PDB file of C-alpha atoms in Angstrom:
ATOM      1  CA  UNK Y 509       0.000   0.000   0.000  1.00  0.00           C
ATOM      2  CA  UNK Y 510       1.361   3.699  -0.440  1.00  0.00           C
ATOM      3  CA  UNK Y 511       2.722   5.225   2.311  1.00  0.00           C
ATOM      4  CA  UNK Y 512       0.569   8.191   4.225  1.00  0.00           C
ATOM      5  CA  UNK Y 513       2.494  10.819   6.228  1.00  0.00           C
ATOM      6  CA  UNK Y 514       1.123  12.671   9.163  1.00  0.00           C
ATOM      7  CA  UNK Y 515       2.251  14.876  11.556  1.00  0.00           C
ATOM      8  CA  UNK Y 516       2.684  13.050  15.172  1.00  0.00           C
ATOM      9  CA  UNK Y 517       0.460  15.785  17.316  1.00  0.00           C
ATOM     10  CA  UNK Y 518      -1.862  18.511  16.731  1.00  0.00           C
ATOM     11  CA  UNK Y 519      -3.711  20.858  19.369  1.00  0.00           C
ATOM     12  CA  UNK Y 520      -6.905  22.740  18.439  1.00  0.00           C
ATOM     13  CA  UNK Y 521      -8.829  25.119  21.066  1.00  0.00           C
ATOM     14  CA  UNK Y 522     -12.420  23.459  22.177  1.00  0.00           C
ATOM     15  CA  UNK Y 523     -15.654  24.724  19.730  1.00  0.00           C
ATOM     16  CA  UNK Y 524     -12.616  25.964  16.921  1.00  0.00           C
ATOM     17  CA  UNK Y 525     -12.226  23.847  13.170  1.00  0.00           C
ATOM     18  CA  UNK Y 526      -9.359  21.644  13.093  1.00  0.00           C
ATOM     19  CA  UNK Y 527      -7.767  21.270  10.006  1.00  0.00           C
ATOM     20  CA  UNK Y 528      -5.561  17.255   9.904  1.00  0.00           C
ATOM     21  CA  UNK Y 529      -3.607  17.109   7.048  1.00  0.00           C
ATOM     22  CA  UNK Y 530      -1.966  13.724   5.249  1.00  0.00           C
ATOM     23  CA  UNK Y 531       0.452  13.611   2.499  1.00  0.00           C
ATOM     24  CA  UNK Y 532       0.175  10.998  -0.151  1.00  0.00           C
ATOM     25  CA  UNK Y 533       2.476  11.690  -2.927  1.00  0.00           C
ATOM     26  CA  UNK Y 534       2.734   7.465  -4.334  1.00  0.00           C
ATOM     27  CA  UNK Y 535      -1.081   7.362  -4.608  1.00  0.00           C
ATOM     28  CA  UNK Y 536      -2.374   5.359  -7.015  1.00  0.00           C
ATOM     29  CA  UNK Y 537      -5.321   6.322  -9.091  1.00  0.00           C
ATOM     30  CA  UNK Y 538      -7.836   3.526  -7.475  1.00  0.00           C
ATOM     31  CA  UNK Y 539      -6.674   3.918  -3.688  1.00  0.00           C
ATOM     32  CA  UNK Y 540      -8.695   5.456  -1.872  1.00  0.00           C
ATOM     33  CA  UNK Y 541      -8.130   7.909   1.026  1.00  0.00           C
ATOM     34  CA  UNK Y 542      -9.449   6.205   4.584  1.00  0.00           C
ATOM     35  CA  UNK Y 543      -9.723   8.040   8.026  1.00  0.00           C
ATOM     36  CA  UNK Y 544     -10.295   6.603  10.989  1.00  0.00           C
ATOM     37  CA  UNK Y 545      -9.659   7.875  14.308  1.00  0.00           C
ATOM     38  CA  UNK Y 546      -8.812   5.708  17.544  1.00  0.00           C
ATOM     39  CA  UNK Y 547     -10.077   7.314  20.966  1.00  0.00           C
ATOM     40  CA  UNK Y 548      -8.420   5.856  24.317  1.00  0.00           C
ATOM     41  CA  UNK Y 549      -8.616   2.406  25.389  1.00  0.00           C
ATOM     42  CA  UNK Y 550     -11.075   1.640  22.083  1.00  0.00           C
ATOM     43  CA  UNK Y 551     -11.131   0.483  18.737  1.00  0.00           C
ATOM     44  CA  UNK Y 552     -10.338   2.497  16.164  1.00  0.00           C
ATOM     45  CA  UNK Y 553     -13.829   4.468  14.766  1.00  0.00           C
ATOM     46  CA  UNK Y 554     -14.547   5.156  10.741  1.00  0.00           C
ATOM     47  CA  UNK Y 555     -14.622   8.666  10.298  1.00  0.00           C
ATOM     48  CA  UNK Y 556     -14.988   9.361   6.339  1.00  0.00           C
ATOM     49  CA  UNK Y 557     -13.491   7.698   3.114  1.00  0.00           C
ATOM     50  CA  UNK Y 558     -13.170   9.037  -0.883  1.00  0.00           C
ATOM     51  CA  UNK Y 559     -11.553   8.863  -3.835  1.00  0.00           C
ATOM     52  CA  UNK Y 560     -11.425  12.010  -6.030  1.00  0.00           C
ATOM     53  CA  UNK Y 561     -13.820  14.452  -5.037  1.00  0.00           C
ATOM     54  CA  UNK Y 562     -14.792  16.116  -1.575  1.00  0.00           C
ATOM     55  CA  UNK Y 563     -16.818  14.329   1.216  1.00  0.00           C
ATOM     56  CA  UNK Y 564     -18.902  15.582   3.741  1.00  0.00           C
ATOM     57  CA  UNK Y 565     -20.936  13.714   6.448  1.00  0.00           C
ATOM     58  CA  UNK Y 566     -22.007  14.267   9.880  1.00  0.00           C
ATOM     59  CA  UNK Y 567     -18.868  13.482  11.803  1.00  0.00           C
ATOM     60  CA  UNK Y 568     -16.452  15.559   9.419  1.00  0.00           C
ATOM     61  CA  UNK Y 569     -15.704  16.699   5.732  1.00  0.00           C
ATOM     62  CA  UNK Y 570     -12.307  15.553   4.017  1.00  0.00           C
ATOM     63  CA  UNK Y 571     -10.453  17.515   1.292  1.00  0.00           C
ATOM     64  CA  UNK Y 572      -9.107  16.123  -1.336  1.00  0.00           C
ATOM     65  CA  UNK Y 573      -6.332  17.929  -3.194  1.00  0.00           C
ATOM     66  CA  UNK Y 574      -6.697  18.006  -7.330  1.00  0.00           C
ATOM     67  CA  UNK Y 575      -3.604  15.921  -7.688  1.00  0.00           C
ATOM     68  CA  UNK Y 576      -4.877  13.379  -5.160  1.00  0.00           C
ATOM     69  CA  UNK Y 577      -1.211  13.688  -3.474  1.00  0.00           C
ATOM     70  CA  UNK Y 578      -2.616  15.230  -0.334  1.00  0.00           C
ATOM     71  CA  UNK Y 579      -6.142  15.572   1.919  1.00  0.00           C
ATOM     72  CA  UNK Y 580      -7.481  17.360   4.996  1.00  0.00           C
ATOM     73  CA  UNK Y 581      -9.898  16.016   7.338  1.00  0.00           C
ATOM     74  CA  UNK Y 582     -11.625  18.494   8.553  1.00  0.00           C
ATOM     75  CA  UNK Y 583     -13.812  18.763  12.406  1.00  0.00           C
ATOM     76  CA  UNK Y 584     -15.686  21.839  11.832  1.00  0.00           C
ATOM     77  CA  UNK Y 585     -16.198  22.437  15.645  1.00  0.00           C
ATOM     78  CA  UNK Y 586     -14.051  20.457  17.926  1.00  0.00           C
ATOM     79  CA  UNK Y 587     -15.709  18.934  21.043  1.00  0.00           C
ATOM     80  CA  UNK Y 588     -13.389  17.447  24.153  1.00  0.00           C
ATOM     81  CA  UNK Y 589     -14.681  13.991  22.891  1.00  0.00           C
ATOM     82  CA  UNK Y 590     -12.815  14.716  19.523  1.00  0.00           C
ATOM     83  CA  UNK Y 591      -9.669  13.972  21.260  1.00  0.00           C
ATOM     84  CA  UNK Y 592      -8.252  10.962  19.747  1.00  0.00           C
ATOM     85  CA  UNK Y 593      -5.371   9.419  17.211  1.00  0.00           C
ATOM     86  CA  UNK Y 594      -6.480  10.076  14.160  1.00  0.00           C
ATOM     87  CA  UNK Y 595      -5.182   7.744  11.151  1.00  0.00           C
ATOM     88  CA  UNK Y 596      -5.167   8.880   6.962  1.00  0.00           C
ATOM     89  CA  UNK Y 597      -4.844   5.179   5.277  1.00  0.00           C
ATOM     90  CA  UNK Y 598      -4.467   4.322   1.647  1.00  0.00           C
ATOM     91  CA  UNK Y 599      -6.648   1.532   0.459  1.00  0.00           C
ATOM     92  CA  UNK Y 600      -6.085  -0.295  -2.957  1.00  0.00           C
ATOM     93  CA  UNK Y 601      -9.039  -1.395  -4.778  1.00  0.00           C
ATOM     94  CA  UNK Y 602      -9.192  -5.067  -3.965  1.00  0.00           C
ATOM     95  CA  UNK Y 603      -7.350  -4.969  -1.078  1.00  0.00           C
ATOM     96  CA  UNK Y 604      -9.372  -5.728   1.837  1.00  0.00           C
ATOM     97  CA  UNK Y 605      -6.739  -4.950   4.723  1.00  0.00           C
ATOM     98  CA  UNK Y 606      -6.462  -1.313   6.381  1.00  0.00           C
ATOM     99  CA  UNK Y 607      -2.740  -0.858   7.335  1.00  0.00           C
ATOM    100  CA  UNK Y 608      -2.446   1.735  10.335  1.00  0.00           C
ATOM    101  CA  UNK Y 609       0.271   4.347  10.496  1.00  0.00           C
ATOM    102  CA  UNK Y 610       0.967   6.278  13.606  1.00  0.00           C
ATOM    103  CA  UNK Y 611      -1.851   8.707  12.868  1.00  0.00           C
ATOM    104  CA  UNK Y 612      -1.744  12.365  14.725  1.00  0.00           C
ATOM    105  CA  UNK Y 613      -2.456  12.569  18.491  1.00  0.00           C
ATOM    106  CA  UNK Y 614      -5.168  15.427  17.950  1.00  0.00           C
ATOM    107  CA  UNK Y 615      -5.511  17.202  21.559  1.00  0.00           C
ATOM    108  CA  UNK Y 616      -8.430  19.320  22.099  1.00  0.00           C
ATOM    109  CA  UNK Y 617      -7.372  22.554  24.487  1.00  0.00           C
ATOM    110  CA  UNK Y 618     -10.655  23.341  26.572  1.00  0.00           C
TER     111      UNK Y 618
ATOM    112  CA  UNK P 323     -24.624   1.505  12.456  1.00  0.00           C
ATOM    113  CA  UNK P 324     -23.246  -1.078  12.078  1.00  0.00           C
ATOM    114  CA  UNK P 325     -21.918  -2.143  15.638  1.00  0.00           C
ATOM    115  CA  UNK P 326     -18.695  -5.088  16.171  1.00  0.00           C
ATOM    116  CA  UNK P 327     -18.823  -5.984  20.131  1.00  0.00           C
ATOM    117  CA  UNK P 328     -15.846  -8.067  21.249  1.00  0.00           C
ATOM    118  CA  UNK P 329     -15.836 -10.128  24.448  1.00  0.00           C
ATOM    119  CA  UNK P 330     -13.953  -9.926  27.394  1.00  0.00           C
ATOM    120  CA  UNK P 331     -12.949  -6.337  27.419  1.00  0.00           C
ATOM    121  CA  UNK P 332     -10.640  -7.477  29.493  1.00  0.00           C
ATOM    122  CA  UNK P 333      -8.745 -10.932  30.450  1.00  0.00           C
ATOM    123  CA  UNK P 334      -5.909 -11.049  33.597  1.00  0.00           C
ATOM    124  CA  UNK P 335      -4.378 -14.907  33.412  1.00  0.00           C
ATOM    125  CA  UNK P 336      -1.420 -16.537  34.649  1.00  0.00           C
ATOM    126  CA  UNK P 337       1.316 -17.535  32.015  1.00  0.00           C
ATOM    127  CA  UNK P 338       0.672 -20.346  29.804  1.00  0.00           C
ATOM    128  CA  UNK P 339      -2.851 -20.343  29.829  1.00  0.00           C
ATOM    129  CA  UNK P 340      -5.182 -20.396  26.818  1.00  0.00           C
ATOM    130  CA  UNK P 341      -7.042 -17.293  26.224  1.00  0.00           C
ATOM    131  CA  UNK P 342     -10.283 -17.053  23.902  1.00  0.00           C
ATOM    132  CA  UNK P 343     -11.564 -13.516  22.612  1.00  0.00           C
ATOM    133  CA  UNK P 344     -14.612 -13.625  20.820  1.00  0.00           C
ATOM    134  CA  UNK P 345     -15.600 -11.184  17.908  1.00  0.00           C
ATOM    135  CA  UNK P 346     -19.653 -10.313  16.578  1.00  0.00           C
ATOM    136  CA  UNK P 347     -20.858  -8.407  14.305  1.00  0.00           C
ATOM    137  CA  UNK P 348     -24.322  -7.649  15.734  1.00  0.00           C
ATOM    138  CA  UNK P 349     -26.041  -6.357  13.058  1.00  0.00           C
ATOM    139  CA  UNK P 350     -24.607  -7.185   9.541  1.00  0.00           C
ATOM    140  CA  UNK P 351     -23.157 -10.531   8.465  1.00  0.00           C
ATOM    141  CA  UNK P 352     -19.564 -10.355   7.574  1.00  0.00           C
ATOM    142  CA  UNK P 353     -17.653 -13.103   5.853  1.00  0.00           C
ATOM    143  CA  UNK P 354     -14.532 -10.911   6.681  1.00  0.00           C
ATOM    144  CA  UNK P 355     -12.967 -10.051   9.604  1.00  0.00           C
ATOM    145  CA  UNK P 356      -9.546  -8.989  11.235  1.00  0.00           C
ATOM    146  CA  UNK P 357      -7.823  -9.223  13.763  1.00  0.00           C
ATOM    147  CA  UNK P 358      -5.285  -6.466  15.135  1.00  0.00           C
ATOM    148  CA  UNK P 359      -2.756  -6.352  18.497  1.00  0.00           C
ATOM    149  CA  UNK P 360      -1.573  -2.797  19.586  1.00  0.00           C
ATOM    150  CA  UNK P 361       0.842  -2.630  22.432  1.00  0.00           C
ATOM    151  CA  UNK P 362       1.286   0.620  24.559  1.00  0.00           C
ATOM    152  CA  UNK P 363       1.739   4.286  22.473  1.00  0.00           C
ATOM    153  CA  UNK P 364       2.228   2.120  19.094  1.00  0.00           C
ATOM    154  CA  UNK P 365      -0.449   1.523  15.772  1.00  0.00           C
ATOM    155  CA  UNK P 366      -2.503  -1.434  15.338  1.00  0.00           C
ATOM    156  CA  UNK P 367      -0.979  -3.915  13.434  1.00  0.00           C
ATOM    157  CA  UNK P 368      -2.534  -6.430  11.618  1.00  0.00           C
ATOM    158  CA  UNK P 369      -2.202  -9.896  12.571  1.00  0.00           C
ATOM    159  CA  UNK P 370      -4.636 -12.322  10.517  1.00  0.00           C
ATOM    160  CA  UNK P 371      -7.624 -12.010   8.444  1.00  0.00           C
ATOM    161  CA  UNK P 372     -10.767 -14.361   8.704  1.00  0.00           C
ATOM    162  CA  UNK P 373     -12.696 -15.683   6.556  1.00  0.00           C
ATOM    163  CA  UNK P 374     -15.739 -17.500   7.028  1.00  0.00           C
ATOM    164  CA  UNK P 375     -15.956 -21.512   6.833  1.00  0.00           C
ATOM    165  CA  UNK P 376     -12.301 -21.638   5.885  1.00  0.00           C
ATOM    166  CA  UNK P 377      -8.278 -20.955   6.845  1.00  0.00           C
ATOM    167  CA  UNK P 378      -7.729 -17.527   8.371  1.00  0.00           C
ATOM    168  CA  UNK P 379      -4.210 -15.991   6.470  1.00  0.00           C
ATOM    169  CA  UNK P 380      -2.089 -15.014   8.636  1.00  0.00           C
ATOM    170  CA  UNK P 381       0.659 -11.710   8.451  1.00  0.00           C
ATOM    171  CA  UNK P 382       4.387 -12.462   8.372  1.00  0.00           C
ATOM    172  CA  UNK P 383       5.800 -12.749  11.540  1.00  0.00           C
ATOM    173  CA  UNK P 384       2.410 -13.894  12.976  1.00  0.00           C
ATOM    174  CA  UNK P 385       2.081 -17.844  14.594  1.00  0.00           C
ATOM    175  CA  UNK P 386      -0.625 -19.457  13.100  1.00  0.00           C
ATOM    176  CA  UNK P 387      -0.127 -22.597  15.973  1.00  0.00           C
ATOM    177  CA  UNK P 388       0.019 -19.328  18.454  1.00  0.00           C
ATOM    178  CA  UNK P 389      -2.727 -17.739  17.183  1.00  0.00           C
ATOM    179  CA  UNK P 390      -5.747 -19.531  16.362  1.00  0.00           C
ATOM    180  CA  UNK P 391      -8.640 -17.776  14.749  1.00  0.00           C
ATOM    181  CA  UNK P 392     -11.763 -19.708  14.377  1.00  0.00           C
ATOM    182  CA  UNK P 393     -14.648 -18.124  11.444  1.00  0.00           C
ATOM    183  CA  UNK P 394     -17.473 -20.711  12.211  1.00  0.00           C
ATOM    184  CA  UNK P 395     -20.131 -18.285  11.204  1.00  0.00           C
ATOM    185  CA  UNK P 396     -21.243 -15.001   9.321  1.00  0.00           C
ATOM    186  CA  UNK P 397     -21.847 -13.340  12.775  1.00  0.00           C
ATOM    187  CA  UNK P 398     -18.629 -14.643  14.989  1.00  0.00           C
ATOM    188  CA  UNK P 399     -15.134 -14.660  14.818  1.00  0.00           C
ATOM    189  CA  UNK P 400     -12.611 -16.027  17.525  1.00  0.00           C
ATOM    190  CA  UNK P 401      -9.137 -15.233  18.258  1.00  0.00           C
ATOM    191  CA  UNK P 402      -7.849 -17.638  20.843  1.00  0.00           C
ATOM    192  CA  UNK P 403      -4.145 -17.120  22.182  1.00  0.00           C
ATOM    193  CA  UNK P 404      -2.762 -20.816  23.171  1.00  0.00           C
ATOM    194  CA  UNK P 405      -0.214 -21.104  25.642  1.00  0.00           C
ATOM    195  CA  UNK P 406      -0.003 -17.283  26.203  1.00  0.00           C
ATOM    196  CA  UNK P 407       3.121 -15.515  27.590  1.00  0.00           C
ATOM    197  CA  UNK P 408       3.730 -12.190  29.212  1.00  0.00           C
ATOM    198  CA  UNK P 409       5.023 -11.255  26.047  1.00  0.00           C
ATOM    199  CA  UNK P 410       1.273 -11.561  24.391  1.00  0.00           C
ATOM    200  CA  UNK P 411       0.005  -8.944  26.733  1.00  0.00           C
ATOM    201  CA  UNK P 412      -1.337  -6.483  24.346  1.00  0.00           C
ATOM    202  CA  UNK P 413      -4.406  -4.563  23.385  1.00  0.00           C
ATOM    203  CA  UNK P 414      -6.288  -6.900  21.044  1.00  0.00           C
ATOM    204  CA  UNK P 415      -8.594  -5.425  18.566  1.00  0.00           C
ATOM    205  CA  UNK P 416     -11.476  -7.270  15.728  1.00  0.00           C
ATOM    206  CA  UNK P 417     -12.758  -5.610  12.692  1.00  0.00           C
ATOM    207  CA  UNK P 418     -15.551  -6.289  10.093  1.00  0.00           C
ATOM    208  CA  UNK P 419     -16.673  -5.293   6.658  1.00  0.00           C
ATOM    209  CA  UNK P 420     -20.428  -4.562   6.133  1.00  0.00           C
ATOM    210  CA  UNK P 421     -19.676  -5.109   2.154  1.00  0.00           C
ATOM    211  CA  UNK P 422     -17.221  -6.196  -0.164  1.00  0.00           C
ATOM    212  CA  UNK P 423     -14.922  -3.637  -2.158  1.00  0.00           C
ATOM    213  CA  UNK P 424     -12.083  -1.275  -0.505  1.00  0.00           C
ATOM    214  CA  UNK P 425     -14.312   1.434  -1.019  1.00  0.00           C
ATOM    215  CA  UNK P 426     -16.371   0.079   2.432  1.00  0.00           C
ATOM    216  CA  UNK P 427     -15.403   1.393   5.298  1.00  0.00           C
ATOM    217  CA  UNK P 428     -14.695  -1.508   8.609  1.00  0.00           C
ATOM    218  CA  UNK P 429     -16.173  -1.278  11.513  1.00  0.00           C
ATOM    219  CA  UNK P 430     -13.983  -2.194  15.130  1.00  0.00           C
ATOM    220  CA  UNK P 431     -14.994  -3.596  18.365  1.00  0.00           C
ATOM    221  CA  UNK P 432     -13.430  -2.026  21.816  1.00  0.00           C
ATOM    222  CA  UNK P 433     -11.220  -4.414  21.889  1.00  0.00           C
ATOM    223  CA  UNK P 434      -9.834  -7.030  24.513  1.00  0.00           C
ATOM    224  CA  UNK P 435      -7.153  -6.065  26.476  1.00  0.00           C
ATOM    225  CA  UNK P 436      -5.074  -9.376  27.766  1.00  0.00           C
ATOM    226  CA  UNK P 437      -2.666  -8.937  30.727  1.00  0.00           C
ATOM    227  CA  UNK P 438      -0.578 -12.630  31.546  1.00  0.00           C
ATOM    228  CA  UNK P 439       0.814 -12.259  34.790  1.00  0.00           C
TER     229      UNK P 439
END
């Protein structure tokens, strides 16, 4: 799978956006960009997925650069409970396995 | 959603027992699941992949004698750690697919964290 790089922490002030950014430069043109964020002592939680174009749902939106060689996930209004790892993974069409990075420690500043 | 519940949440035994973690999907059937270990301030890491009614493949590096995984249904995985060690203390985690194709997002249970004393 291509390789994702984050950075290793992030702090954001409580009720602010937070802006997580993930740099995929070998991306292929059918992997598709995976977040997923791991609060403490639990499993890791799906947060959004695309491919090409810009996703929004009810947990977050995710920005997809033109190139495809970086995102953004994006928490438009950061609660405390928003504090977590948060992990940018690669998948491959037809590849069923996620492979985890060390994601960035997001740390929400009350 | 789609909801993954793992049981124990949490399993204290003396070295060289045999520990079983069990892993449901509660909601959706899922012919694939996963199984993950995470040790203290480090990423989950993949250790086998299930598949339902036959052999689980398992990541390099990974004992398949260690580490048996059992996929007897559509609804239930188990991970069961034979023989375990203070060295397989870890944070143990189960995943499932509600659909086929890498555009599907998994879903994780709370995971099972194992101490062997």
């Amino acid at each position: 799978d291509a390789k994702t790089t984050q950075p290793n922490s992030m702090e954001s002030n409580e009720e602010e956006p937070v802006h997580l950014p993930c740099n995929h430069s070998t991306i292929s043109g059918t992997d598709y960009i995976h977040w997923y964020r791991q609060l403490p002592s639990q499993g890791p939680e799906y947060v959004i997925h695309g491919l090409t174009s810009n996703v929004n749902n009810r947990m977050a939106s995710l920005a997809i650069a033109e190139d495809r060689k970086s995102s953004t996930l994006i928490l438009h209004r950061a609660t405390l409970r928003d504090a977590a790892v948060y992990y940018c993974i690669l998948r491959m069409v037809g590849n069923e396995k996620l492979t985890f990075g060390t994601g960035t420690r997001l740390t929400i500043i009350p | 959603g789609a909801v993954v519940s793992q049981h124990p949440s949490w399993v204290i035994c003396k070295s060289g027992t045999s520990v079983k973690i069990e892993c449901r999907s509660l909601d959706f059937q899922a012919t694939t699941m996963f199984w993950y270990r995470q040790f203290p301030k480090q990423s989950l890491m993949l250790m086998a992949t299930s598949n339902e009614g036959s052999k689980a493949t398992y990541e390099q590096g990974v004992e398949k004698d260690k580490f048996l995984i059992n996929h007897a249904s559509l609804t239930l995985s188990t991970l069961t750690v034979t023989s375990a060690h203070p060295e397989d203390s870890s944070f143990y985690i189960c995943s499932a697919r509600t659909g086929a194709g890498s555009n599907q997002p998994q879903h994780f249970g709370d995971g099972t964290r194992l101490s062997i004393l």
